[in-house]
Short mmCIF file of C-alpha atoms and ligand atoms in Angstrom, two decimals:
data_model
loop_
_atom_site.label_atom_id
_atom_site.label_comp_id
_atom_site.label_asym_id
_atom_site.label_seq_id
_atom_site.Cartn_x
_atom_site.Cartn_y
_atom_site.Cartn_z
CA UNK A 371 -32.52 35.34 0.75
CA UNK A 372 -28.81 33.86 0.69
CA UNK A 373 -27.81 33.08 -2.90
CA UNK A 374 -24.41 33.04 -2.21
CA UNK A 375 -22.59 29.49 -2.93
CA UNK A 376 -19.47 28.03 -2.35
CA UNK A 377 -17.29 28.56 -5.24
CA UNK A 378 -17.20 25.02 -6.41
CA UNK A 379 -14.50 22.63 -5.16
CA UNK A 380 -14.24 24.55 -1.69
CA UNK A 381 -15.70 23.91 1.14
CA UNK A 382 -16.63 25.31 4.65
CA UNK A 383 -15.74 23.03 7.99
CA UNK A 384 -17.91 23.70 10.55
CA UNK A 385 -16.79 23.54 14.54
CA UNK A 386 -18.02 19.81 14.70
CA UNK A 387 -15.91 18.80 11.50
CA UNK A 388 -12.49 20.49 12.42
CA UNK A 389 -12.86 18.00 15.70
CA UNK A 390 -11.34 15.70 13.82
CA UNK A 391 -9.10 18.22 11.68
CA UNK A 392 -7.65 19.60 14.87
CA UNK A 393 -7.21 16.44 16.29
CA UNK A 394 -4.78 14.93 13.20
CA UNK A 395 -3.39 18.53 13.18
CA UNK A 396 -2.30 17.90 16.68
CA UNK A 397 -0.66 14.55 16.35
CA UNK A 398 0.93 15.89 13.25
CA UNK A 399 2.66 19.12 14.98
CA UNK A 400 3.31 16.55 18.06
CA UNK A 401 5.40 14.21 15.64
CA UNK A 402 7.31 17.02 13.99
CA UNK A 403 8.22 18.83 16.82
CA UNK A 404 9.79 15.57 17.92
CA UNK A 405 11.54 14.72 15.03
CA UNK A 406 12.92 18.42 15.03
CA UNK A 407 11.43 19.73 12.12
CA UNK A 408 10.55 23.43 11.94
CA UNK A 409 7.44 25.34 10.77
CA UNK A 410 7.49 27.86 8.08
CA UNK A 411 4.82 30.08 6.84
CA UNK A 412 5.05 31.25 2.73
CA UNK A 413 2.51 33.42 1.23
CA UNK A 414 -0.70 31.79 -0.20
CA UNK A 415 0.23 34.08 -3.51
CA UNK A 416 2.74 34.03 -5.68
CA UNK A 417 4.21 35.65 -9.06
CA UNK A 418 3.35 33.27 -11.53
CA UNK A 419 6.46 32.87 -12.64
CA UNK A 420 7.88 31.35 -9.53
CA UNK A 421 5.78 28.08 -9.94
CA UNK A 422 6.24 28.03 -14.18
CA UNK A 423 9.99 27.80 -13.53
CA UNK A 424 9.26 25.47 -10.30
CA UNK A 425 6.77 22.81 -11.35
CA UNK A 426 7.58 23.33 -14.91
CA UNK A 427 5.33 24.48 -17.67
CA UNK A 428 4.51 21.46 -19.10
CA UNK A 429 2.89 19.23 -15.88
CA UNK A 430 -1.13 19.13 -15.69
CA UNK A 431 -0.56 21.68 -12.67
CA UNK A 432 0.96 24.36 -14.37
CA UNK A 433 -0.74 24.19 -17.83
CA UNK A 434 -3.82 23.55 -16.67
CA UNK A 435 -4.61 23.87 -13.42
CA UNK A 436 -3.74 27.29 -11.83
CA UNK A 437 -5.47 29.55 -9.92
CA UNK A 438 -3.71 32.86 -12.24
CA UNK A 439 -5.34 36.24 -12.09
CA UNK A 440 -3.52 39.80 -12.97
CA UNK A 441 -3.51 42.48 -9.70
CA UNK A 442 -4.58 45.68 -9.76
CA UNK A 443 -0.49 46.39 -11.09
CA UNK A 444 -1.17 44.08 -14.28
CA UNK A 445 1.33 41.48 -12.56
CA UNK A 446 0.17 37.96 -13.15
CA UNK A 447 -0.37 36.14 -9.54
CA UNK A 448 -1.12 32.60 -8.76
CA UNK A 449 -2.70 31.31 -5.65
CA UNK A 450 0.00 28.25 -4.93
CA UNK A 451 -0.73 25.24 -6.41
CA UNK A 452 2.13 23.60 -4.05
CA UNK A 453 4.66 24.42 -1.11
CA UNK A 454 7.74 22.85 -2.47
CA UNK A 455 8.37 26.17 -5.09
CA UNK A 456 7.59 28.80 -2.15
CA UNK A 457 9.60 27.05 0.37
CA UNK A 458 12.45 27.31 -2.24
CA UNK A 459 11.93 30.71 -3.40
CA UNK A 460 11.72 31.71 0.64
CA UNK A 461 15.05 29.87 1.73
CA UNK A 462 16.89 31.33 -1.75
CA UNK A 463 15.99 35.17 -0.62
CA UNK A 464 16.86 34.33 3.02
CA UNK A 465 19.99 32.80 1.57
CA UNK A 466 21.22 29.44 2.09
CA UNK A 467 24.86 29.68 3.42
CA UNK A 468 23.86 30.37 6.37
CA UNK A 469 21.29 27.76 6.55
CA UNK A 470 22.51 25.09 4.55
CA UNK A 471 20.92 22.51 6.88
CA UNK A 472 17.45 22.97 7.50
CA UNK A 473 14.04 20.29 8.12
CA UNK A 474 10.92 22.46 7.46
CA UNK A 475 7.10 22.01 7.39
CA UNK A 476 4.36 23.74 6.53
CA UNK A 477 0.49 23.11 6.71
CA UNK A 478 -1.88 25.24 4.86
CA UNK A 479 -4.40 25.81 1.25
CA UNK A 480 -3.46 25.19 -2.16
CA UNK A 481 -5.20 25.76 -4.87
CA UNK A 482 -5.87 23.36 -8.45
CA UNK A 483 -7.71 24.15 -10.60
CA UNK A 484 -9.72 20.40 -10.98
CA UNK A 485 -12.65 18.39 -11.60
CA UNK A 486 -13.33 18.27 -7.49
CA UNK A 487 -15.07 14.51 -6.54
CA UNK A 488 -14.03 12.69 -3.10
CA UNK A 489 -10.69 13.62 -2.25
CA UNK A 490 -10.08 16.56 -4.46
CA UNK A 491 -11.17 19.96 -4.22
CA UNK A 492 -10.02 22.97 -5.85
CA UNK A 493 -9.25 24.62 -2.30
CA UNK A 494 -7.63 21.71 -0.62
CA UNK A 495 -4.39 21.68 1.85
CA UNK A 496 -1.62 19.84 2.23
CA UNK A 497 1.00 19.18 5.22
CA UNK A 498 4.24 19.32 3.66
CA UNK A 499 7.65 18.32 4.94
CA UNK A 500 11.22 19.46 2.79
CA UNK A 501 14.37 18.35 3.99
CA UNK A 502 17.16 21.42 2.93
CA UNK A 503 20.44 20.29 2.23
CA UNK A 504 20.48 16.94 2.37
CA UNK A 505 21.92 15.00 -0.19
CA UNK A 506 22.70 11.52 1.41
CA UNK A 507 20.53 8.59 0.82
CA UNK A 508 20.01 8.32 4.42
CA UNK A 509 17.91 11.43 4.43
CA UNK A 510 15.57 9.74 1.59
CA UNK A 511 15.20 6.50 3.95
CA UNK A 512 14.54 9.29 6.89
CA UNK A 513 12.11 11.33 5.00
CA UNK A 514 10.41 8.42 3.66
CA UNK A 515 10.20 7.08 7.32
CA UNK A 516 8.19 10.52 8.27
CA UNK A 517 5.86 9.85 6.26
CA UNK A 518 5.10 6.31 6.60
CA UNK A 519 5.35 7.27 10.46
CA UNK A 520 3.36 9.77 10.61
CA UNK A 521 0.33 8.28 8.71
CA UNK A 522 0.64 4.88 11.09
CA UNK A 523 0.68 7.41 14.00
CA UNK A 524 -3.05 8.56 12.88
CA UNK A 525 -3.78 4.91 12.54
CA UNK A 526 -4.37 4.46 8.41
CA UNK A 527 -4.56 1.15 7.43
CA UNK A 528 -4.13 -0.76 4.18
CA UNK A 529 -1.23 2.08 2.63
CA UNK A 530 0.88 1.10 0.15
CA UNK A 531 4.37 2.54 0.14
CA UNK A 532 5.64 2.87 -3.96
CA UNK A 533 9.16 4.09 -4.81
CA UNK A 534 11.20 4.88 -7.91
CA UNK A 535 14.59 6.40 -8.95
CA UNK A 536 14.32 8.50 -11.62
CA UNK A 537 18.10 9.42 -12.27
CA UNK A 538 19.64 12.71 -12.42
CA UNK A 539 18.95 15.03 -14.55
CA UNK A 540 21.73 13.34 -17.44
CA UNK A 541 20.16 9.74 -17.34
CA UNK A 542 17.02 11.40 -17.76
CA UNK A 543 18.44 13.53 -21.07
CA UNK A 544 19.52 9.54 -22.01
CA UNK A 545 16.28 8.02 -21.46
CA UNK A 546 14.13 11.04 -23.36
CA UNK A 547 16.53 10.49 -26.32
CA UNK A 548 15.23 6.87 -26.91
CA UNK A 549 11.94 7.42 -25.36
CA UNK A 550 11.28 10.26 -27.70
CA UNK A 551 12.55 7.88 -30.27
CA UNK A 552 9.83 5.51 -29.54
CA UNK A 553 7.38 7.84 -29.05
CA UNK A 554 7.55 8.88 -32.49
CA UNK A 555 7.01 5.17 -34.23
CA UNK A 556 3.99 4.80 -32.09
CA UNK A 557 2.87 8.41 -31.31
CA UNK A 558 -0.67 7.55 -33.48
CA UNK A 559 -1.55 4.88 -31.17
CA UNK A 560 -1.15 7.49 -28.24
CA UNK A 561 -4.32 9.19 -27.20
CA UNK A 562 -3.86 13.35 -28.00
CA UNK A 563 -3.33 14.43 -24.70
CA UNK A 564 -0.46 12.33 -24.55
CA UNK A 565 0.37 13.01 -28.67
CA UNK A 566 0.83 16.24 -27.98
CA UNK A 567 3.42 16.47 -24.75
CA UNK A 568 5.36 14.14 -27.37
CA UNK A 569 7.36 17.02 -28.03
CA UNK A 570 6.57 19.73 -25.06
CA UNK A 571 7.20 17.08 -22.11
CA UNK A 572 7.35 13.55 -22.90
CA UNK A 573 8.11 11.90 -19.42
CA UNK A 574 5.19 13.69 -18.63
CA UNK A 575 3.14 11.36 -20.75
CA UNK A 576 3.64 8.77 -17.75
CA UNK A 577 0.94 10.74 -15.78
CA UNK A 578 -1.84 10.03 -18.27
CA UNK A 579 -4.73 8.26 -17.51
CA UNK A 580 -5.90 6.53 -20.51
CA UNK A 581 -5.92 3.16 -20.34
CA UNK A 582 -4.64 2.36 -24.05
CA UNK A 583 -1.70 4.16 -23.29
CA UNK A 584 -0.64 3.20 -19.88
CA UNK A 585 -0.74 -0.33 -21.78
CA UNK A 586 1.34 1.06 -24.80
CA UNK A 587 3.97 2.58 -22.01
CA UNK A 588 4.44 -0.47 -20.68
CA UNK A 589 6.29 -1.77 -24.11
CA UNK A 590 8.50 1.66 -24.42
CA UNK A 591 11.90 1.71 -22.73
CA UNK A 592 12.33 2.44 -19.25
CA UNK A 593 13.63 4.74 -17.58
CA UNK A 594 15.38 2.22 -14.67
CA UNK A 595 17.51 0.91 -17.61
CA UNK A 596 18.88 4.22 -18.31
CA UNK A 597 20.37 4.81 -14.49
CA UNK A 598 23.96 5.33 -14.63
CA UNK A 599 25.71 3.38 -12.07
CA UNK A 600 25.54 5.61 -9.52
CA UNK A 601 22.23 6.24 -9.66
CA UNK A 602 21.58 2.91 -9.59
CA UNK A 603 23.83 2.32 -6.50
CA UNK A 604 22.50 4.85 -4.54
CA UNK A 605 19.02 3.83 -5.17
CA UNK A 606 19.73 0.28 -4.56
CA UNK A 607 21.27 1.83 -0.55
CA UNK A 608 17.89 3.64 0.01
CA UNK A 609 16.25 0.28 -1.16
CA UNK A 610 18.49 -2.18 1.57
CA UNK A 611 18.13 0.68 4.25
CA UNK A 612 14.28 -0.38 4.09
CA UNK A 613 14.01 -3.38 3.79
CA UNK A 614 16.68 -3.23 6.88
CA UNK A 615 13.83 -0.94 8.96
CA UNK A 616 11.58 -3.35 7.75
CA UNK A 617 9.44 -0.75 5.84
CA UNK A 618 7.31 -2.59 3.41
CA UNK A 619 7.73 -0.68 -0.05
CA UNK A 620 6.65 -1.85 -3.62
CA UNK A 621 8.78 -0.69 -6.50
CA UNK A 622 6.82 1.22 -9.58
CA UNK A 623 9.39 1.97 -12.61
CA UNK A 624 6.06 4.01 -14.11
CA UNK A 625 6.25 6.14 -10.79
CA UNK A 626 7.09 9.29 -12.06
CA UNK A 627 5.49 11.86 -10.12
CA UNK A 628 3.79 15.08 -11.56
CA UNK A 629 5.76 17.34 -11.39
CA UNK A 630 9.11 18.57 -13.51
CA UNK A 631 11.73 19.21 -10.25
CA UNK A 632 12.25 15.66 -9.63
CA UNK A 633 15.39 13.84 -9.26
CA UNK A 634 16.28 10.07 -8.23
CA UNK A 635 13.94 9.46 -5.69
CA UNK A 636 10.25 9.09 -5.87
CA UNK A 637 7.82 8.02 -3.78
CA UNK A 638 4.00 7.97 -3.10
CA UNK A 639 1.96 6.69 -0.56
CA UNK A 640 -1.92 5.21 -1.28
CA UNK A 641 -4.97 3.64 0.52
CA UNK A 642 -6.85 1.21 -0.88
CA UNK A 643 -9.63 2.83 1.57
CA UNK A 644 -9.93 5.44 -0.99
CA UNK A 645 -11.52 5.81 -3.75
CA UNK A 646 -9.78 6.97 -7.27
CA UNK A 647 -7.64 9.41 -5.52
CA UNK A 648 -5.68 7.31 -3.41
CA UNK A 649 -2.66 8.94 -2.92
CA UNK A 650 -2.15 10.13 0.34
CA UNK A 651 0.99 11.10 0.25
CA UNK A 652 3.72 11.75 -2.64
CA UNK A 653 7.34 12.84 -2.51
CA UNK A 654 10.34 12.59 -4.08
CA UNK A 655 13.84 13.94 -4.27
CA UNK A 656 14.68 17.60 -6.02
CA UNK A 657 18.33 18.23 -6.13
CA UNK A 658 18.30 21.30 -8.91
CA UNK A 659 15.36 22.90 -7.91
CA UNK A 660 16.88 25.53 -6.00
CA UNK A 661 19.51 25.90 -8.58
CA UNK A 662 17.37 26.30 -10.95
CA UNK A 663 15.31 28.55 -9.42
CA UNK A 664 18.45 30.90 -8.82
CA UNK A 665 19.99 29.55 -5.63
CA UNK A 666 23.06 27.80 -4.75
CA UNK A 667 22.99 23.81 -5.91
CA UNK A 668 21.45 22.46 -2.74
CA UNK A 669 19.99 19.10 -2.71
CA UNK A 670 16.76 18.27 -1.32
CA UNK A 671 13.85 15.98 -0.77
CA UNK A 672 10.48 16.29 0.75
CA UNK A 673 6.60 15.35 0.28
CA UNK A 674 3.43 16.53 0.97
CA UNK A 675 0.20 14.68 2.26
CA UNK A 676 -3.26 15.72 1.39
CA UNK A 677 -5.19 16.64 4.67
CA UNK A 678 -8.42 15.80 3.10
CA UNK A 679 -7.96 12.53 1.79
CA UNK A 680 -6.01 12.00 5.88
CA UNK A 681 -9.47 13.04 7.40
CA UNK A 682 -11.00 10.56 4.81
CA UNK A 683 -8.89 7.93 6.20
CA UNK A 684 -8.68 8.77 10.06
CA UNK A 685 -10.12 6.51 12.61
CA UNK A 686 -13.06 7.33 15.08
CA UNK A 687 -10.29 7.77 18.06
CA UNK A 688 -9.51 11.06 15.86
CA UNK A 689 -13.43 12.28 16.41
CA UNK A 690 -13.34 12.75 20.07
CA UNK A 691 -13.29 15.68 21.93
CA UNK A 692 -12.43 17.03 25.13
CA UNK A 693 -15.85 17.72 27.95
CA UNK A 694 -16.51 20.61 29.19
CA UNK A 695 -15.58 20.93 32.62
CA UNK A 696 -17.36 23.52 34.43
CA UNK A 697 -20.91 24.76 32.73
CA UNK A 698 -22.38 27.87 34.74
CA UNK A 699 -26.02 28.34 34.76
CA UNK A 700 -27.41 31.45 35.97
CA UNK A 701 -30.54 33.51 36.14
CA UNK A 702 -31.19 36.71 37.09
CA UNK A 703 -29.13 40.07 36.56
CA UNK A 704 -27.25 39.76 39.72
CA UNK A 705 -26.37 36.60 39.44
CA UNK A 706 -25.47 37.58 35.62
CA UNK A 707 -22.73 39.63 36.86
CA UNK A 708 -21.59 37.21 39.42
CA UNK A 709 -21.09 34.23 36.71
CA UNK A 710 -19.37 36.32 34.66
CA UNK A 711 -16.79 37.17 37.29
CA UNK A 712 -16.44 33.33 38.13
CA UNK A 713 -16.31 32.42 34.70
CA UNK A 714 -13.23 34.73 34.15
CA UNK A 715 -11.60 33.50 37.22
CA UNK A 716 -11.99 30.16 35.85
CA UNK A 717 -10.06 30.73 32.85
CA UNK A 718 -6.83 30.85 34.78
CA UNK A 719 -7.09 26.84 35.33
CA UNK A 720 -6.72 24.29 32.80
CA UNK A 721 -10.16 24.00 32.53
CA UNK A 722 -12.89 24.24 29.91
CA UNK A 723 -15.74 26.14 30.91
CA UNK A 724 -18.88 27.73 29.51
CA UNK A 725 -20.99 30.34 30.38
CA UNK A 726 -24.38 30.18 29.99
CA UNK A 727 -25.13 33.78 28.60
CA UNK A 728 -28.84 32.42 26.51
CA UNK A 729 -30.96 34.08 29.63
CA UNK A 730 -33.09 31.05 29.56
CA UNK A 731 -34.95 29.37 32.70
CA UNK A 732 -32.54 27.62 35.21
CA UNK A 733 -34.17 23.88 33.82
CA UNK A 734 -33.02 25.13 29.99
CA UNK A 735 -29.56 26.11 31.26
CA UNK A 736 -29.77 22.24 33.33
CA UNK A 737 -30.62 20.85 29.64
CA UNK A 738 -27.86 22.30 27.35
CA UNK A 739 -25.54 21.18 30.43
CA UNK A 740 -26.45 17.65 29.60
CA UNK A 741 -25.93 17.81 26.31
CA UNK A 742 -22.86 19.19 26.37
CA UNK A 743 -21.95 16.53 28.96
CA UNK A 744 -20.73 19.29 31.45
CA UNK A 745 -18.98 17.14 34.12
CA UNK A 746 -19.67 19.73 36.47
CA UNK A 747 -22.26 22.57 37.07
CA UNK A 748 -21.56 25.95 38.65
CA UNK A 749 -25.15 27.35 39.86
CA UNK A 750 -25.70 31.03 40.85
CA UNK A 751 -29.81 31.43 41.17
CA UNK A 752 -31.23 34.88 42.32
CA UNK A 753 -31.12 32.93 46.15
CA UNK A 754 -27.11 32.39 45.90
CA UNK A 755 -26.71 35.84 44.24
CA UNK A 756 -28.45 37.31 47.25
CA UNK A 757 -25.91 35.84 49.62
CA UNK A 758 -22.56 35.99 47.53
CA UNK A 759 -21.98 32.51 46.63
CA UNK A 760 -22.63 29.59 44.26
CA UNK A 761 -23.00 25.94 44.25
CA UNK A 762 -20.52 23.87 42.44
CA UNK A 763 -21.57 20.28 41.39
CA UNK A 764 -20.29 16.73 39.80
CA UNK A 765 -22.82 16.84 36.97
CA UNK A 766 -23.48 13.18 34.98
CA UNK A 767 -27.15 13.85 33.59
CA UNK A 768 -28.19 13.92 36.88
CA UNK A 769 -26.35 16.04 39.94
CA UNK A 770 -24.51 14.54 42.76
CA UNK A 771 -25.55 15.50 45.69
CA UNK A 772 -22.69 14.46 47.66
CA UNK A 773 -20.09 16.07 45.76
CA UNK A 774 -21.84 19.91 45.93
CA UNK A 775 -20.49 22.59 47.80
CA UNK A 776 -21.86 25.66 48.49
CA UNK A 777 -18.88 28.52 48.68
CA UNK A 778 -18.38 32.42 48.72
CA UNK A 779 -17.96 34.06 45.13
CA UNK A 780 -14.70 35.09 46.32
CA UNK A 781 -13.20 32.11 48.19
CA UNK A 782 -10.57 31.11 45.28
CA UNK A 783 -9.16 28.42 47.43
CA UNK A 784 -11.70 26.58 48.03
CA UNK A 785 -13.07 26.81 44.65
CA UNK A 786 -9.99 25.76 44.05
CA UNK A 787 -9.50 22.30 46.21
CA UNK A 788 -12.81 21.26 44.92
CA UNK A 789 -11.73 21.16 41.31
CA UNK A 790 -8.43 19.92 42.24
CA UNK A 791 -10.38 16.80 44.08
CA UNK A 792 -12.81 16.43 41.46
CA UNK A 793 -11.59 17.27 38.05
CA UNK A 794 -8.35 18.93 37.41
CA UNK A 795 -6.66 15.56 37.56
CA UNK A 796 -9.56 13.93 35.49
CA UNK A 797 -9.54 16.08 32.66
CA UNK A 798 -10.89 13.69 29.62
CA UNK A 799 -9.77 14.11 26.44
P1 HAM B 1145 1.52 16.33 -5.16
O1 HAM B 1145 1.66 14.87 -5.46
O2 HAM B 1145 1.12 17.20 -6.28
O3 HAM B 1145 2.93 16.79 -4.58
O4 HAM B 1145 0.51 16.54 -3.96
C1 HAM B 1145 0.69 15.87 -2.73
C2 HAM B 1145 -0.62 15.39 -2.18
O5 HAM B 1145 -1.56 16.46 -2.10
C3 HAM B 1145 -1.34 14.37 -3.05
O6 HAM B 1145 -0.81 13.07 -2.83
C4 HAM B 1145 -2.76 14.47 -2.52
O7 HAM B 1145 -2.90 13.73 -1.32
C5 HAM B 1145 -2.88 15.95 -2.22
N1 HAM B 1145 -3.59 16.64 -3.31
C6 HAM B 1145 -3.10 17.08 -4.49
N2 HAM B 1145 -4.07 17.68 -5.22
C7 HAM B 1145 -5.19 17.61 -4.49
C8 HAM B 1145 -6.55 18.06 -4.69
N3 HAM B 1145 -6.92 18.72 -5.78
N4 HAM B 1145 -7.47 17.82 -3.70
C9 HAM B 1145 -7.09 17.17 -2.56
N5 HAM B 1145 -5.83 16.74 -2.34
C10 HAM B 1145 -4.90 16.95 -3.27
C11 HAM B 1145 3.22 18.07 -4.20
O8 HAM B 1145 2.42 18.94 -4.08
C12 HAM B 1145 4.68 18.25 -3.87
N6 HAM B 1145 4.89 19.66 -3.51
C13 HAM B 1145 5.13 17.32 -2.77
C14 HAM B 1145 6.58 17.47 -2.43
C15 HAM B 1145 7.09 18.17 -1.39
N7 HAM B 1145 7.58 16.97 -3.11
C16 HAM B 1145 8.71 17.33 -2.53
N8 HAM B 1145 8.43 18.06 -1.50
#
C-alpha cells in the first residue's frame, strides 16, 4: 500500500500535462532568444540571509513564508522564495565590471510557504527576466514590453497592465515620515496585521488584504505626491513612451509590490480569467539592490511571471502535440531484433518514432498505432523477418495500400526516399 502524499501545495505533472508546459516553455525560450536575453541557472538553495537582506525582513515572504531549515553544519538554508536575490548575489560574486550590461532569464521552482488554492502552490515556478545595468527609462518601457509581449505571444486575453512609481529610496524616507504620521492617529482603526508593521514596515501595510483598511488607505497620503521632480519626470517619460507604443496601461498609486528592493517603477500584470490570484506577472524597478546586497550601485529592473497561473490562462493551440511518425510493430524474436535495429537507424532523421517493445499480437500492436495516431507503420512479422525486410506504410486508422513498400532491412536509401516523399516534409506539429 502507497501512503505516501504529496507534500501539500506541490504537485506532480504527468507526460500529458507538461504538453502544454513544454509547449509555453517553448514559445517563451523562442521569444527570449530573440530579444537577446540570456539564461542563467542559480541554486534552488540559499543562505538565509541572502533573501532577509534581499526581499527584506519585513514583506509576507520573508516573515512568513519561507521554506528555512538548518543543514547538517547548523547553517540556516532557504529553498528560494524568488530569483531576483540569487540572480544578484550570482552577478555580485562573478563581479559586475566586467559585465555591467547584461539581460538574463531564468525559469525554474520557488518555494512559499502559503495557503495553496488555484494559482498558488507552495512549490510553484516562475519565468523571470532582470535587466543588469540599465538605468534609463527606456529599459522600463522595454522590459515592460517583454512582458506584455510575451504573454500576447501565448495568446492571454483580458490582461490588465498596472504601473506605479514609487520614488527613490529619499521620496520614500519623505512619504514614510507623514505616512507613519498618519498611521499613528488612525492605527486603531487598522486591522492587527497591518497595526503591527506600523512600526516594522509601514509601506508594507499597502499589501494587506482587509477590506476596512484598503478603504482607510485610500484617505492616508500618497506616495505619488511625495515624488521629487525627477522622479516624477522620469516616470511621466516611461508613461508617454507607452502610450506612444500604444500599450494600454492603467495607473495604481496603491501598487506597491511585495517586496522591500523596489524603486520607481512598478508594475503588475492580471487576468480577469483568473480567479483571486490574478496576477500573472509583476515587476518593478530595483536600483539599490545590488548595492545593498554588497555590489557596486547598479541599477536594474526585471519581473517574473507565474508559470502556473500562464498554463491556467493558455489557449487550446498550447495543448497540441506533435504525431508520431513511424510506429513499428513486430512479433516474433527475429523480427524483435530486426525492429530494434530499424528503430535505431531511425533516430538519425527528424522523426518521431516508437517501438513497439509490449510483445503483444500483431492486431494489439495495429491498435495502440491508432491511438497514438502513428501516421505511418513499420511492420516486421516472423514472414518479413524470414526474408530481411519490412513493410513501411501511410497509416490513418486504416493502412494505405498504395503507399506500402516492401524493402530490405538494410536498404537506407530507399527507406529513406519513402519518408522523404511521405512524411519528412509533413511533419505535424
Ligand atoms: P512576485 O510578485 O512575488 O515577484 O512573483 C511574481 C509572480 O509569481 C506572481 O505574479 C505570480 O504570478 C507568481 N507567484 C508568486 N507566488 C506564487 C505562488 N505561491 N503560487 C503560484 N504562483 C506564484 C517576484 O518574485 C519578483 N522576483 C519579480 C521580479 C523580478 N521583480 C524584479 N525582477
Amino acid at each position: 500500500m502507497n501512503n505516501f502524499k504529496n507534500l501539500r501545495g506541490t504537485v506532480d505533472l504527468y507526460p500529458d500535462q507538461l504538453i502544454k508546459w513544454q509547449n509555453v516553455e517553448n514559445v517563451l525560450r523562442d521569444q527570449l532568444l530573440r530579444a537577446s536575453v540570456k539564461e542563467i541557472r542559480t541554486p534552488i538553495i540559499e543562505m538565509t540571509e541572502l533573501f532577509i537582506r534581499g526581499i527584506g525582513e519585513g514583506t509576507d515572504v520573508v516573515s512568513k513564508e519561507m521554506y528555512t531549515f538548518n543543514d547538517r553544519a547548523e547553517r540556516s538554508c532557504t529553498l528560494r522564495p524568488e530569483g531576483t536575490a540569487s540572480v544578484a548575489r550570482a552577478l555580485i560574486n562573478r563581479g559586475l565590471r566586467a559585465y555591467p550590461f547584461q539581460k538574463l532569464w531564468y525559469m525554474g521552482p520557488m518555494f512559499r510557504y502559503e495557503r495553496p488554492q488555484a494559482g498558488r502552490q507552495r512549490q510553484f515556478h516562475q519565468l523571470g527576466v532582470e535587466f543588469i545595468g540599465y538605468d534609463s527609462p527606456r529599459s522600463d518601457v522595454e522590459i515592460i514590453i517583454l512582458a506584455w509581449d510575451l504573454l500576447n505571444k501565448l495568446g492571454l486575453k483580458n490582461l490588465k497592465l498596472e504601473i506605479n512609481s514609487l520614488g527613490d529610496i529619499d521620496d520614500r524616507r519623505n512619504f514614510e515620515t507623514s505616512f507613519l504620521v498618519w498611521l499613528k492617529g488612525n492605527s486603531e482603526l487598522l486591522d492587527l496585521d497591518s497595526q503591527k508593521r506600523i512600526d516594522k514596515n509601514p509601506l508594507r501595510i499597502f499589501d494587506t488584504k482587509n477590506k476596512d483598511t484598503l478603504k482607510l488607505l485610500k484617505k492616508a497620503p500618497k506616495l505619488k505626491d511625495f515624488l521629487s521632480s525627477a522622479s516624477l519626470k522620469r516616470y511621466s517619460s516611461i508613461k508617454d513612451k507607452l502610450e506612444a507604443l500604444k500599450i494600454p496601461f492603467f495607473e495604481n498609486h496603491n501598487l506597491v509590490r511585495g517586496l522591500d528592493y523596489y524603486t520607481h517603477t512598478a508594475f503588475e500584470i492580471t487576468s480577469n480569467d483568473l480567479g483571486s490570484q490574478a496576477t500573472v506577472c509583476g515587476g518593478g524597478r530595483y536600483d539599490n539592490l545590488i548595492e545593498n546586497m554588497g555590489g557596486e550601485k547598479t541599477p536594474a529592473i526585471g519581473f517574473a511571471i507565474g508559470l502556473e497561473r500562464l498554463m491556467l490562462l493558455a489557449g487550446d493551440e498550447m495543448t497540441k502535440s506533435r504525431n508520431t511518425d513511424v510506429y513499428i510493430i513486430n512479433s516474433g524474436s527475429k523480427s524483435e531484433s530486426l525492429a530494434m535495429h530499424l528503430s535505431r537507424k531511425l533516430k538519425n532523421f527528424d522523426l518521431l518514432t516508437e517501438l513497439d517493445i509490449s510483445g503483444a499480437t500483431l492486431s494489439k500492436q495495429f491498435k495502440k498505432a491508432n491511438r497514438l495516431n502513428a501516421r505511418s507503420v513499420i511492420i516486421i512479422g516472423e514472414d518479413e523477418a524470414d526474408k530481411n525486410e519490412f513493410i513501411i506504410k501511410l497509416f490513418n486508422g486504416k493502412v494505405d495500400e498504395n503507399k506500402q513498400e516492401v524493402i530490405p532491412i538494410d536498404n537506407e536509401k530507399r527507406l529513406k526516399n519513402w519518408l522523404d516523399e511521405n512524411l519528412t516534409l509533413k511533419i505535424n506539429y
